[in-house]
Amino acid sequence: MVNQFRSTGSCGSWLIIFLFFLSTNLFAQGANPPWWLSLEYGKQRFRSQDYGVALMLFEDARRNRRAMYEQMERDLISLLSVNEVRRLGDYLDRVERFSNERHYTAASAALEELYYRVPKASLNNSANAALTAIGKLKDYPEAEYWIGEVYRVEGELSLALSQYRRAYTMRSNLENPDFSTTLQYNIASVLRTRQEYDEMISILDLIIAENDTLWTDARAAENTQTGSRGETLRPSHQQASASFARTAMTSTLTNHGINRFLEMYRYNNSAVEQAHRLLGFHLVVSGRPTAEAHLMFAFLIQNTIIIEEVRRRQFDFTFTNLQDLAREINRNQLLLSYIEEVEYYKTIYYFGASLFRNGKNAVSRSVWEFLASQPQAGEWHDRAVSQLRNPRFETIVTMP
């Protein structure tokens, strides 16, 4: 959360100013800015809600990048087509030496650009691999994503979904590989809005499978498998440890309550918090008992991030109970923004509802008692008060 909350600082501000003036000068001169600059300028216009201009800039970025790498691909093909080069075989080092010595400057520049984008060692000294790799660089997933963002804010959800999916298929080209998870969340968000819940669940499950080893290893260990000869396959040590941890977490929560649970366990995995939370919401209103585990993970991750942020400001802080933690939250504007972002009180309410549906009445009551003591929780405070007066299952919603 610390990284999420901190501003980009003066360095980021100066970069934006530099990019603005550079792009302004380029446009004034009638020159086509480089693709990366078109993208940055498009982001500025998007944030200014000038969506039409932003869309044109994002499309320029996509087109200019593709044109640049297509030309580099042609330059490299021209080099590889030279008879003397063909006799060198598929040895990239020999081809590169020939290009430099014979002053094939365009091909040498293409290889230099390729090495900047792709680790040279990954090419295995293969000229054909280099040609294939430079061809793949024509795709620009960041531009596809931002085009999708324009469609999303303009209400064109089908087009936005298509763009997000297109960007995700190009994820190997992402400058920040972790952004692929953001793409998955965007896909899931549109699917949720369109009420395409089965596909939404599949995407959220995939996010968890790819980013949450505690969850996936525990699930693997809990699901006993049988080998081809009928023998029982034992889980790995890592899987067994994860399964033990989840069992211990659930036992502590059930037998000792939420405060003891948060005293004993921490899990800072912000990448999957939203996936567990959204799956938990969907499953709990569908009346499914599996909602509890997802909401337990979301609840634990949220509170871990909050506690770590409080400790960053107060090194001697020790968690004792949720009421004291709530007081710390209310004194910290960044934490107030965070709990709104992650639907903190809604998560806690439905966590209590999932516990109640699974027959864990004592701990569900303690969850609702906490919410009932927090008037700032609004709707979730009121619903918790109502549950304490008349405990009942949430109405099951049949999803279309």
XYZ file of N, CA and C in Angstrom, residues 88-348:
783
model
N 26.732 -17.382 -44.186
C 27.209 -17.387 -42.801
C 26.405 -18.333 -41.908
N 25.238 -18.749 -42.388
C 24.397 -19.627 -41.580
C 23.598 -18.843 -40.550
N 22.915 -19.558 -39.696
C 22.034 -18.934 -38.700
C 22.819 -18.559 -37.439
N 23.869 -17.785 -37.619
C 24.708 -17.347 -36.494
C 24.568 -15.840 -36.358
N 23.877 -15.416 -35.330
C 23.590 -13.998 -35.159
C 24.859 -13.171 -34.980
N 25.827 -13.688 -34.249
C 27.050 -12.914 -34.027
C 27.784 -12.653 -35.341
N 27.794 -13.642 -36.248
C 28.450 -13.457 -37.540
C 27.683 -12.455 -38.404
N 26.351 -12.578 -38.371
C 25.525 -11.642 -39.141
C 25.721 -10.219 -38.631
N 25.753 -10.070 -37.335
C 25.918 -8.742 -36.746
C 27.287 -8.160 -37.101
N 28.327 -8.988 -37.051
C 29.679 -8.528 -37.391
C 29.733 -8.072 -38.858
N 29.124 -8.863 -39.722
C 29.089 -8.509 -41.147
C 28.381 -7.165 -41.348
N 27.236 -6.982 -40.661
C 26.460 -5.758 -40.799
C 27.263 -4.538 -40.370
N 27.983 -4.678 -39.277
C 28.777 -3.548 -38.776
C 29.966 -3.246 -39.677
N 30.629 -4.318 -40.114
C 31.838 -4.119 -40.926
C 31.506 -3.590 -42.313
N 30.361 -4.001 -42.871
C 29.994 -3.569 -44.225
C 29.067 -2.342 -44.209
N 28.831 -1.808 -43.031
C 28.076 -0.565 -42.868
C 26.621 -0.668 -43.353
N 25.981 -1.760 -42.994
C 24.533 -1.869 -43.177
C 23.891 -1.191 -41.962
N 23.896 0.124 -42.001
C 23.542 0.898 -40.809
C 22.107 0.675 -40.351
N 21.177 0.539 -41.297
C 19.775 0.345 -40.915
C 19.589 -0.987 -40.202
N 20.215 -2.050 -40.718
C 20.107 -3.362 -40.088
C 20.799 -3.364 -38.727
N 21.954 -2.695 -38.634
C 22.659 -2.615 -37.353
C 21.827 -1.867 -36.319
N 21.148 -0.800 -36.776
C 20.276 -0.047 -35.871
C 19.098 -0.900 -35.413
N 18.574 -1.731 -36.321
C 17.464 -2.620 -35.965
C 17.895 -3.619 -34.900
N 19.096 -4.184 -35.055
C 19.597 -5.127 -34.056
C 19.847 -4.440 -32.717
N 20.366 -3.237 -32.769
C 20.603 -2.497 -31.525
C 19.291 -2.230 -30.789
N 18.264 -1.855 -31.531
C 16.945 -1.635 -30.936
C 16.391 -2.933 -30.358
N 16.589 -4.028 -31.080
C 16.116 -5.325 -30.604
C 16.777 -5.696 -29.286
N 18.092 -5.505 -29.188
C 18.800 -5.860 -27.966
C 18.370 -4.990 -26.787
N 17.915 -3.799 -27.094
C 17.410 -2.915 -26.030
C 16.087 -3.441 -25.477
N 15.286 -4.043 -26.344
C 13.961 -4.519 -25.949
C 13.952 -5.963 -25.479
N 14.852 -6.758 -26.011
C 14.856 -8.205 -25.749
C 16.256 -8.623 -25.304
N 16.382 -9.405 -24.239
C 17.715 -9.870 -23.837
C 18.399 -10.635 -24.972
N 19.600 -10.228 -25.291
C 20.303 -10.833 -26.415
C 20.503 -12.334 -26.201
N 20.754 -12.721 -24.960
C 21.001 -14.139 -24.662
C 19.785 -15.007 -24.989
N 18.565 -14.401 -24.922
C 17.355 -15.184 -25.175
C 17.225 -15.574 -26.645
N 18.023 -14.973 -27.526
C 17.951 -15.254 -28.962
C 18.785 -16.466 -29.367
N 19.589 -16.978 -28.436
C 20.386 -18.182 -28.687
C 21.276 -18.070 -29.924
N 21.785 -16.863 -30.140
C 22.704 -16.617 -31.255
C 22.092 -17.012 -32.601
N 20.768 -16.822 -32.714
C 20.065 -17.209 -33.939
C 19.572 -15.958 -34.665
N 20.004 -15.802 -35.922
C 19.540 -14.672 -36.717
C 18.049 -14.783 -37.009
N 17.566 -15.992 -37.247
C 16.136 -16.179 -37.493
C 15.319 -15.839 -36.258
N 15.844 -16.194 -35.072
C 15.149 -15.840 -33.825
C 15.100 -14.329 -33.665
N 16.169 -13.648 -34.068
C 16.192 -12.189 -33.990
C 15.133 -11.584 -34.910
N 14.994 -12.151 -36.103
C 13.994 -11.656 -37.046
C 12.583 -11.864 -36.496
N 12.336 -13.030 -35.925
C 11.026 -13.314 -35.328
C 10.738 -12.362 -34.171
N 11.751 -12.128 -33.332
C 11.569 -11.274 -32.158
C 11.260 -9.837 -32.554
N 11.937 -9.336 -33.573
C 11.682 -7.948 -33.973
C 10.305 -7.807 -34.597
N 9.817 -8.879 -35.224
C 8.463 -8.857 -35.769
C 7.414 -8.777 -34.669
N 7.675 -9.445 -33.544
C 6.725 -9.423 -32.429
C 6.649 -8.051 -31.766
N 7.706 -7.266 -31.890
C 7.729 -5.949 -31.250
C 6.780 -4.955 -31.910
N 6.203 -5.328 -33.041
C 5.254 -4.431 -33.696
C 4.009 -4.207 -32.840
N 3.652 -5.176 -32.006
C 2.475 -5.054 -31.151
C 2.752 -4.084 -30.005
N 1.751 -3.290 -29.659
C 1.905 -2.270 -28.620
C 0.746 -2.403 -27.631
N 0.865 -3.298 -26.648
C -0.264 -3.558 -25.747
C -0.693 -2.341 -24.938
N 0.258 -1.485 -24.549
C -0.122 -0.301 -23.780
C -1.057 0.609 -24.578
N -0.773 0.778 -25.873
C -1.652 1.607 -26.703
C -3.029 0.950 -26.845
N -3.064 -0.372 -27.012
C -4.342 -1.068 -27.121
C -5.157 -0.882 -25.843
N -4.476 -0.955 -24.699
C -5.153 -0.763 -23.414
C -5.771 0.626 -23.318
N -4.994 1.665 -23.670
C -5.504 3.025 -23.521
C -6.620 3.322 -24.527
N -6.548 2.720 -25.689
C -7.682 2.836 -26.620
C -8.931 2.234 -25.970
N -8.743 1.100 -25.314
C -9.851 0.484 -24.580
C -10.388 1.379 -23.475
N -9.495 2.109 -22.799
C -9.937 3.023 -21.746
C -10.837 4.129 -22.311
N -10.487 4.639 -23.484
C -11.333 5.660 -24.108
C -12.716 5.078 -24.399
N -12.762 3.881 -24.976
C -14.051 3.255 -25.264
C -14.850 3.023 -23.975
N -14.134 2.650 -22.896
C -14.837 2.377 -21.632
C -15.524 3.630 -21.098
N -14.790 4.753 -21.044
C -15.390 5.962 -20.474
C -16.490 6.507 -21.367
N -16.475 6.149 -22.635
C -17.533 6.595 -23.551
C -18.690 5.602 -23.628
N -18.624 4.552 -22.793
C -19.727 3.609 -22.706
C -19.748 2.528 -23.759
N -18.682 2.430 -24.548
C -18.603 1.392 -25.592
C -17.933 0.149 -24.997
N -18.701 -0.572 -24.179
C -18.096 -1.659 -23.402
C -17.643 -2.827 -24.275
N -18.369 -3.119 -25.338
C -17.950 -4.220 -26.218
C -16.590 -3.916 -26.850
N -16.419 -2.679 -27.312
C -15.144 -2.279 -27.910
C -14.042 -2.244 -26.861
N -14.374 -1.758 -25.667
C -13.379 -1.728 -24.584
C -12.917 -3.134 -24.245
N -13.861 -4.063 -24.115
C -13.520 -5.446 -23.788
C -12.625 -6.051 -24.860
N -12.947 -5.777 -26.124
C -12.136 -6.279 -27.232
C -10.704 -5.745 -27.151
N -10.567 -4.463 -26.802
C -9.234 -3.869 -26.701
C -8.444 -4.448 -25.534
N -9.080 -4.619 -24.389
C -8.388 -5.189 -23.235
C -7.907 -6.607 -23.549
N -8.767 -7.366 -24.202
C -8.380 -8.735 -24.561
C -7.239 -8.731 -25.582
N -7.307 -7.808 -26.514
C -6.246 -7.692 -27.511
C -4.918 -7.350 -26.834
N -4.972 -6.401 -25.898
C -3.759 -6.026 -25.161
C -3.228 -7.213 -24.362
N -4.126 -7.992 -23.785
C -3.689 -9.134 -22.970
C -2.998 -10.191 -23.820
N -3.467 -10.399 -25.049
C -2.796 -11.374 -25.922
C -1.394 -10.903 -26.300
N -1.138 -9.600 -26.175
C 0.176 -9.030 -26.495
C 1.030 -8.829 -25.238
N 0.645 -9.435 -24.120
C 1.262 -9.115 -22.832
C 2.764 -9.386 -22.771
N 3.281 -10.223 -23.644
C 4.725 -10.474 -23.637
C 5.506 -9.220 -24.005
N 4.847 -8.232 -24.612
C 5.499 -6.977 -24.999
C 5.356 -5.879 -23.950
N 4.663 -6.149 -22.864
C 4.458 -5.117 -21.851
C 5.787 -4.680 -21.248
N 5.957 -3.372 -21.106
C 7.169 -2.876 -20.459
C 7.186 -3.258 -18.990
N 6.020 -3.303 -18.370
C 5.884 -3.768 -16.992
C 5.061 -5.053 -17.020
N 5.695 -6.215 -16.873
C 4.960 -7.481 -16.982
C 3.802 -7.599 -15.997
N 3.917 -6.953 -14.830
C 2.847 -7.040 -13.838
C 1.559 -6.379 -14.320
N 1.658 -5.537 -15.353
C 0.471 -4.861 -15.859
C -0.514 -5.849 -16.483
N -0.061 -7.051 -16.775
C -0.983 -8.052 -17.337
C -2.118 -8.342 -16.354
N -1.832 -8.255 -15.046
C -2.881 -8.460 -14.048
C -3.902 -7.341 -14.104
N -3.438 -6.106 -14.320
C -4.358 -4.979 -14.479
C -5.277 -5.212 -15.674
N -4.722 -5.715 -16.756
C -5.539 -6.023 -17.930
C -6.613 -7.062 -17.590
N -6.242 -8.070 -16.831
C -7.209 -9.092 -16.444
C -8.331 -8.491 -15.587
N -7.953 -7.603 -14.672
C -8.967 -6.960 -13.840
C -9.908 -6.093 -14.684
N -9.371 -5.410 -15.679
C -10.224 -4.609 -16.546
C -11.203 -5.482 -17.322
N -10.709 -6.612 -17.795
C -11.583 -7.555 -18.500
C -12.697 -8.035 -17.561
N -12.306 -8.413 -16.336
C -13.291 -8.900 -15.362
C -14.309 -7.818 -15.014
N -13.857 -6.569 -14.918
C -14.756 -5.467 -14.575
C -15.827 -5.271 -15.645
N -15.421 -5.306 -16.899
C -16.404 -5.147 -17.978
C -17.355 -6.340 -18.003
N -16.836 -7.525 -17.818
C -17.686 -8.714 -17.794
C -18.703 -8.628 -16.654
N -18.261 -8.100 -15.526
C -19.174 -7.941 -14.383
C -20.287 -6.960 -14.720
N -19.930 -5.843 -15.335
C -20.922 -4.846 -15.733
C -21.905 -5.434 -16.734
N -21.402 -6.260 -17.639
C -22.254 -6.883 -18.669
C -22.980 -8.127 -18.142
N -22.774 -8.442 -16.859
C -23.409 -9.586 -16.199
C -23.032 -10.914 -16.850
N -21.819 -10.979 -17.351
C -21.301 -12.228 -17.906
C -20.455 -12.886 -16.808
N -21.170 -13.452 -15.833
C -20.523 -13.842 -14.587
C -19.622 -15.061 -14.713
N -19.985 -16.009 -15.541
C -19.149 -17.203 -15.676
C -17.758 -16.836 -16.187
N -17.718 -15.974 -17.202
C -16.422 -15.539 -17.723
C -15.675 -14.698 -16.699
N -16.417 -13.859 -15.960
C -15.793 -13.051 -14.918
C -15.119 -13.942 -13.880
N -15.823 -14.979 -13.444
C -15.267 -15.898 -12.450
C -14.001 -16.562 -12.987
N -14.020 -16.953 -14.243
C -12.845 -17.599 -14.841
C -11.636 -16.675 -14.823
N -11.844 -15.392 -15.138
C -10.736 -14.432 -15.144
C -10.213 -14.219 -13.729
N -11.111 -14.050 -12.760
C -10.680 -13.822 -11.376
C -9.968 -15.052 -10.823
N -10.470 -16.230 -11.154
C -9.786 -17.464 -10.743
C -8.379 -17.530 -11.331
N -8.248 -17.093 -12.589
C -6.935 -17.118 -13.238
C -5.973 -16.149 -12.557
N -6.463 -14.968 -12.174
C -5.612 -14.016 -11.461
C -5.075 -14.643 -10.174
N -5.945 -15.303 -9.447
C -5.526 -15.947 -8.199
C -4.553 -17.083 -8.477
N -4.860 -17.886 -9.482
C -3.983 -19.016 -9.816
C -2.577 -18.552 -10.179
N -2.482 -17.399 -10.843
C -1.181 -16.910 -11.309
C -0.423 -16.112 -10.258
N -1.129 -15.631 -9.227
C -0.486 -14.688 -8.307
C -0.560 -15.064 -6.834
N -1.280 -16.122 -6.484
C -1.481 -16.447 -5.069
C -1.080 -17.891 -4.789
N 0.183 -18.085 -4.497
C 0.673 -19.453 -4.251
C 0.104 -20.036 -2.966
N -0.177 -19.195 -1.975
C -0.767 -19.722 -0.740
C -2.114 -20.362 -1.033
N -2.906 -19.707 -1.877
C -4.217 -20.250 -2.225
C -4.091 -21.483 -3.115
N -3.318 -21.379 -4.183
C -3.268 -22.469 -5.164
C -2.562 -23.697 -4.610
N -1.482 -23.503 -3.840
C -0.789 -24.660 -3.267
C -1.665 -25.374 -2.247
N -2.409 -24.585 -1.468
C -3.298 -25.199 -0.485
C -4.411 -25.980 -1.179
N -4.972 -25.409 -2.235
C -6.026 -26.110 -2.971
C -5.495 -27.405 -3.574
N -4.270 -27.345 -4.104
C -3.682 -28.543 -4.709
C -3.480 -29.636 -3.670
N -3.055 -29.236 -2.470
C -2.823 -30.222 -1.411
C -4.133 -30.803 -0.887
N -5.169 -29.979 -0.857
C -6.461 -30.429 -0.331
C -7.178 -31.365 -1.295
N -6.880 -31.242 -2.574
C -7.507 -32.101 -3.586
C -6.608 -33.308 -3.836
N -6.862 -34.411 -3.139
C -6.061 -35.621 -3.291
C -6.151 -36.133 -4.721
N -4.987 -36.451 -5.301
C -4.951 -36.928 -6.673
C -4.494 -38.386 -6.717
N -4.911 -39.057 -7.778
C -4.556 -40.457 -7.954
C -3.712 -40.616 -9.206
N -2.619 -41.370 -9.100
C -1.724 -41.581 -10.218
C -2.273 -42.585 -11.208
N -1.528 -42.817 -12.288
C -1.988 -43.702 -13.362
C -2.109 -45.149 -12.899
N -1.380 -45.507 -11.836
C -1.443 -46.882 -11.323
C -2.376 -47.006 -10.121
N -3.142 -45.940 -9.877
C -4.087 -45.991 -8.764
C -3.495 -45.564 -7.442
N -2.231 -45.158 -7.428
C -1.610 -44.769 -6.171
C -2.000 -43.340 -5.799
N -2.006 -43.051 -4.511
C -2.287 -41.697 -4.042
C -1.047 -40.839 -4.216
N -1.207 -39.673 -4.835
C -0.093 -38.751 -5.038
C -0.035 -37.779 -3.874
N 1.053 -37.800 -3.153
C 1.195 -36.914 -1.995
C 1.500 -35.494 -2.454
N 0.977 -34.505 -1.731
C 1.305 -33.122 -2.080
C 2.765 -32.820 -1.792
N 3.296 -31.839 -2.500
C 4.664 -31.411 -2.250
C 4.760 -30.754 -0.883
N 6.002 -30.556 -0.415
C 6.202 -29.902 0.885
C 5.593 -28.502 0.884
N 5.782 -27.777 -0.226
C 5.239 -26.420 -0.313
C 3.719 -26.438 -0.270
N 3.115 -27.388 -0.999
C 1.666 -27.490 -0.996
C 1.142 -27.872 0.382
N 1.824 -28.807 1.034
C 1.401 -29.237 2.371
C 1.495 -28.086 3.367
N 2.557 -27.276 3.252
C 2.725 -26.129 4.148
C 1.617 -25.114 3.941
N 1.278 -24.868 2.666
C 0.216 -23.910 2.367
C -1.124 -24.410 2.894
N -1.374 -25.698 2.723
C -2.624 -26.273 3.211
C -2.705 -26.180 4.730
N -1.591 -26.453 5.399
C -1.545 -26.349 6.867
C -1.817 -24.917 7.303
N -1.212 -23.958 6.594
C -1.385 -22.546 6.954
C -2.852 -22.140 6.818
N -3.487 -22.542 5.734
C -4.896 -22.179 5.544
C -5.789 -22.830 6.590
N -5.484 -24.071 6.923
C -6.271 -24.763 7.951
C -6.102 -24.070 9.304
N -4.858 -23.695 9.609
C -4.586 -23.016 10.881
C -5.265 -21.654 10.930
N -5.240 -20.939 9.820
C -5.885 -19.625 9.761
C -7.385 -19.758 10.018
N -8.009 -20.708 9.345
C -9.448 -20.906 9.494
C -9.793 -21.322 10.915
N -8.974 -22.203 11.492
C -9.218 -22.662 12.861
C -9.098 -21.523 13.867
N -8.066 -20.690 13.694
C -7.884 -19.553 14.602
C -9.061 -18.603 14.507
N -9.482 -18.312 13.313
C -10.608 -17.403 13.105
C -11.872 -17.954 13.756
N -12.146 -19.231 13.526
C -13.381 -19.839 14.016
C -13.394 -19.955 15.534
N -12.249 -20.350 16.097
C -12.201 -20.657 17.536
C -11.810 -19.477 18.408
N -11.114 -18.493 17.840
C -10.594 -17.401 18.673
C -11.009 -16.009 18.200
N -11.686 -15.916 17.070
C -12.233 -14.644 16.645
C -11.315 -13.818 15.769
N -11.860 -12.703 15.272
C -11.157 -11.900 14.273
C -9.942 -11.181 14.837
N -9.992 -10.744 16.098
C -8.844 -10.006 16.638
C -7.635 -10.916 16.812
N -7.853 -12.107 17.328
C -6.748 -13.053 17.464
C -6.221 -13.459 16.085
N -7.137 -13.621 15.143
C -6.766 -13.960 13.770
C -5.808 -12.913 13.198
N -6.139 -11.627 13.389
C -5.287 -10.564 12.851
C -4.020 -10.344 13.675
N -4.014 -10.765 14.910
C -2.776 -10.723 15.692
C -1.761 -11.730 15.164
N -2.258 -12.868 14.722
C -1.375 -13.973 14.374
C -0.946 -13.990 12.912
N -1.773 -13.460 12.011
C -1.496 -13.665 10.586
C -1.394 -12.350 9.818
N -0.483 -12.368 8.845
C -0.319 -11.265 7.913
C -0.180 -11.861 6.509
N -0.766 -11.186 5.540
C -0.624 -11.644 4.155
C -0.725 -10.438 3.246
N 0.407 -9.941 2.803
C 0.436 -8.753 1.966
C 0.576 -9.181 0.505
N -0.543 -9.447 -0.104
C -0.561 -9.822 -1.522
C -1.626 -8.990 -2.211
N -1.293 -7.730 -2.438
C -2.282 -6.797 -2.986
C -2.737 -7.182 -4.387
N -1.927 -7.962 -5.107
C -2.281 -8.318 -6.480
C -3.567 -9.134 -6.550
N -3.877 -9.889 -5.496
C -5.046 -10.772 -5.542
C -6.169 -10.322 -4.615
N -5.968 -9.238 -3.885
C -7.010 -8.781 -2.946
C -8.337 -8.584 -3.670
N -8.302 -7.864 -4.770
C -9.539 -7.565 -5.494
C -10.182 -8.827 -6.052
N -9.381 -9.752 -6.531
C -9.931 -10.994 -7.083
C -10.660 -11.782 -6.003
N -10.032 -11.926 -4.812
C -10.702 -12.621 -3.709
C -11.961 -11.872 -3.280
N -11.871 -10.558 -3.216
C -13.023 -9.755 -2.773
C -14.202 -9.896 -3.738
N -13.949 -9.719 -5.035
C -15.041 -9.782 -6.000
C -15.642 -11.182 -6.100
N -14.782 -12.185 -6.039
C -15.310 -13.554 -6.031
C -16.134 -13.796 -4.771
N -15.628 -13.282 -3.635
C -16.372 -13.442 -2.386
C -17.734 -12.792 -2.451
N -17.817 -11.566 -2.965
C -19.107 -10.883 -3.098
C -20.058 -11.700 -3.964
N -19.544 -12.150 -5.103
C -20.397 -12.897 -6.034
C -20.894 -14.197 -5.398
N -19.998 -14.898 -4.733
C -20.357 -16.200 -4.168
C -21.282 -16.064 -2.961
N -21.079 -15.018 -2.160
C -21.900 -14.897 -0.947
C -23.341 -14.556 -1.301
N -23.562 -13.695 -2.294
C -24.947 -13.379 -2.656
C -25.573 -14.512 -3.454
N -24.740 -15.429 -3.939
C -25.253 -16.628 -4.613
C -25.514 -17.757 -3.623
N -25.192 -17.509 -2.342
C -25.444 -18.496 -1.300
C -24.466 -19.647 -1.264
N -23.261 -19.445 -1.803
C -22.292 -20.539 -1.872
C -21.321 -20.491 -0.686
N -21.085 -21.628 -0.041
C -20.219 -21.649 1.147
C -18.767 -21.290 0.859
N -18.331 -21.418 -0.393
C -16.938 -21.112 -0.739
C -16.631 -19.623 -0.646
N -17.654 -18.791 -0.469
C -17.415 -17.349 -0.318
C -16.539 -17.060 0.889
N -16.685 -17.841 1.945
C -15.966 -17.549 3.197
C -14.455 -17.484 3.001
N -13.896 -18.469 2.312
C -12.437 -18.517 2.167
C -11.931 -17.313 1.374
N -12.634 -16.948 0.307
C -12.205 -15.797 -0.489
C -12.290 -14.504 0.316
N -13.369 -14.343 1.074
C -13.522 -13.126 1.867
C -12.547 -13.095 3.044
N -12.187 -14.257 3.563
C -11.164 -14.307 4.607
C -9.833 -13.798 4.071
N -9.476 -14.205 2.854
C -8.227 -13.750 2.250
C -8.283 -12.244 1.971
N -9.403 -11.764 1.419
C -9.528 -10.329 1.143
C -9.435 -9.527 2.429
N -10.132 -9.977 3.466
C -10.118 -9.322 4.773
C -8.709 -9.285 5.361
N -7.995 -10.394 5.268
C -6.645 -10.462 5.819
C -5.684 -9.567 5.042
N -5.766 -9.589 3.723
C -4.871 -8.758 2.911
C -5.123 -7.281 3.175
N -6.391 -6.890 3.186
C -6.714 -5.484 3.452
C -6.143 -5.019 4.787
N -6.366 -5.795 5.830
C -5.907 -5.387 7.159
C -4.395 -5.464 7.301
N -3.772 -6.399 6.603
C -2.312 -6.447 6.600
C -1.734 -5.167 6.015
N -2.279 -4.729 4.897
C -1.805 -3.510 4.240
C -2.037 -2.292 5.134
N -3.197 -2.249 5.784
C -3.495 -1.140 6.688
C -2.529 -1.125 7.868
N -2.319 -2.268 8.493
C -1.422 -2.346 9.655
C -0.003 -1.964 9.268
N 0.444 -2.408 8.111
C 1.798 -2.069 7.667
C 1.943 -0.568 7.422
N 0.901 0.069 6.905
C 0.958 1.508 6.696
C 0.974 2.255 8.026
N 0.178 1.793 8.996
C 0.203 2.423 10.320
C 1.583 2.270 10.953
N 2.170 1.104 10.812
C 3.512 0.867 11.372
C 4.579 1.701 10.684
N 4.365 1.986 9.419
C 5.326 2.830 8.726
C 5.377 4.217 9.347
N 4.240 4.675 9.849
C 4.162 5.982 10.480
C 4.431 5.904 11.985
N 4.064 4.765 12.599
C 4.270 4.557 14.044
C 4.976 3.218 14.225
N 6.288 3.264 14.302
C 7.063 2.016 14.302
C 6.741 1.120 15.483
N 6.212 1.682 16.577
C 5.933 0.889 17.774
C 4.476 0.425 17.842
N 3.727 0.626 16.737
C 2.321 0.224 16.752
C 2.203 -1.290 16.803
N 1.290 -1.761 17.657
C 0.994 -3.188 17.756
C -0.506 -3.382 17.630
N -0.905 -4.252 16.739
C -2.329 -4.501 16.568
C -2.882 -5.200 17.804
N -4.024 -4.698 18.279
C -4.715 -5.345 19.396
C -6.143 -5.729 19.022
N -6.859 -4.793 18.390
C -8.229 -5.100 17.986
C -8.650 -4.167 16.845
N -9.730 -4.540 16.174
C -10.184 -3.778 15.015
C -10.657 -2.377 15.388
N -11.231 -2.217 16.608
C -11.685 -0.885 17.010
C -10.518 0.100 17.082
N -9.398 -0.331 17.665
C -8.229 0.547 17.734
C -7.673 0.820 16.341
N -7.679 -0.196 15.494
C -7.184 -0.006 14.132
C -8.073 0.985 13.383
N -9.384 0.910 13.611
C -10.301 1.836 12.943
C -10.007 3.279 13.346
N -9.622 3.501 14.592
C -9.267 4.855 15.020
C -8.042 5.367 14.268
N -7.085 4.475 14.024
C -5.905 4.862 13.250
C -6.284 5.188 11.805
N -7.183 4.406 11.269
C -7.641 4.652 9.897
C -8.278 6.032 9.794
N -9.111 6.362 10.754
C -9.852 7.620 10.692
C -8.953 8.844 10.853
N -7.714 8.638 11.311
C -6.773 9.753 11.457
C -5.851 9.886 10.245
N -6.015 9.025 9.277
C -5.069 8.958 8.160
C -5.840 9.048 6.840
N -5.673 10.159 6.136
C -6.428 10.372 4.904
C -6.091 9.337 3.842
N -4.838 8.913 3.805
C -4.454 7.903 2.821
C -5.159 6.580 3.097
N -5.267 6.223 4.378
C -5.967 4.994 4.730
C -7.465 5.116 4.478
N -8.005 6.291 4.694
C -9.424 6.493 4.391
C -9.688 6.310 2.899
N -8.756 6.779 2.067
C -8.889 6.579 0.621
C -8.760 5.102 0.283
N -7.858 4.431 0.960
C -7.627 3.011 0.674
C -8.863 2.175 1.022
N -9.453 2.400 2.204
C -10.590 1.556 2.589
C -11.793 1.796 1.685
N -11.887 3.006 1.128
C -12.943 3.249 0.153
C -12.666 2.492 -1.138
N -11.397 2.495 -1.557
C -11.002 1.808 -2.794
C -11.281 0.321 -2.727
N -11.002 -0.294 -1.571
C -11.143 -1.752 -1.460
C -12.463 -2.174 -0.816
N -13.390 -1.230 -0.650
C -14.709 -1.544 -0.093
C -14.570 -2.288 1.242
N -13.807 -1.684 2.125
C -13.398 -2.314 3.383
C -14.592 -2.757 4.218
N -15.528 -1.857 4.458
C -16.648 -2.208 5.337
C -17.614 -3.178 4.660
N -17.767 -3.060 3.374
C -18.589 -4.026 2.638
C -17.967 -5.416 2.726
N -16.638 -5.465 2.577
C -15.931 -6.749 2.691
C -16.166 -7.373 4.054
N -16.076 -6.558 5.114
C -16.254 -7.074 6.467
C -17.687 -7.566 6.670
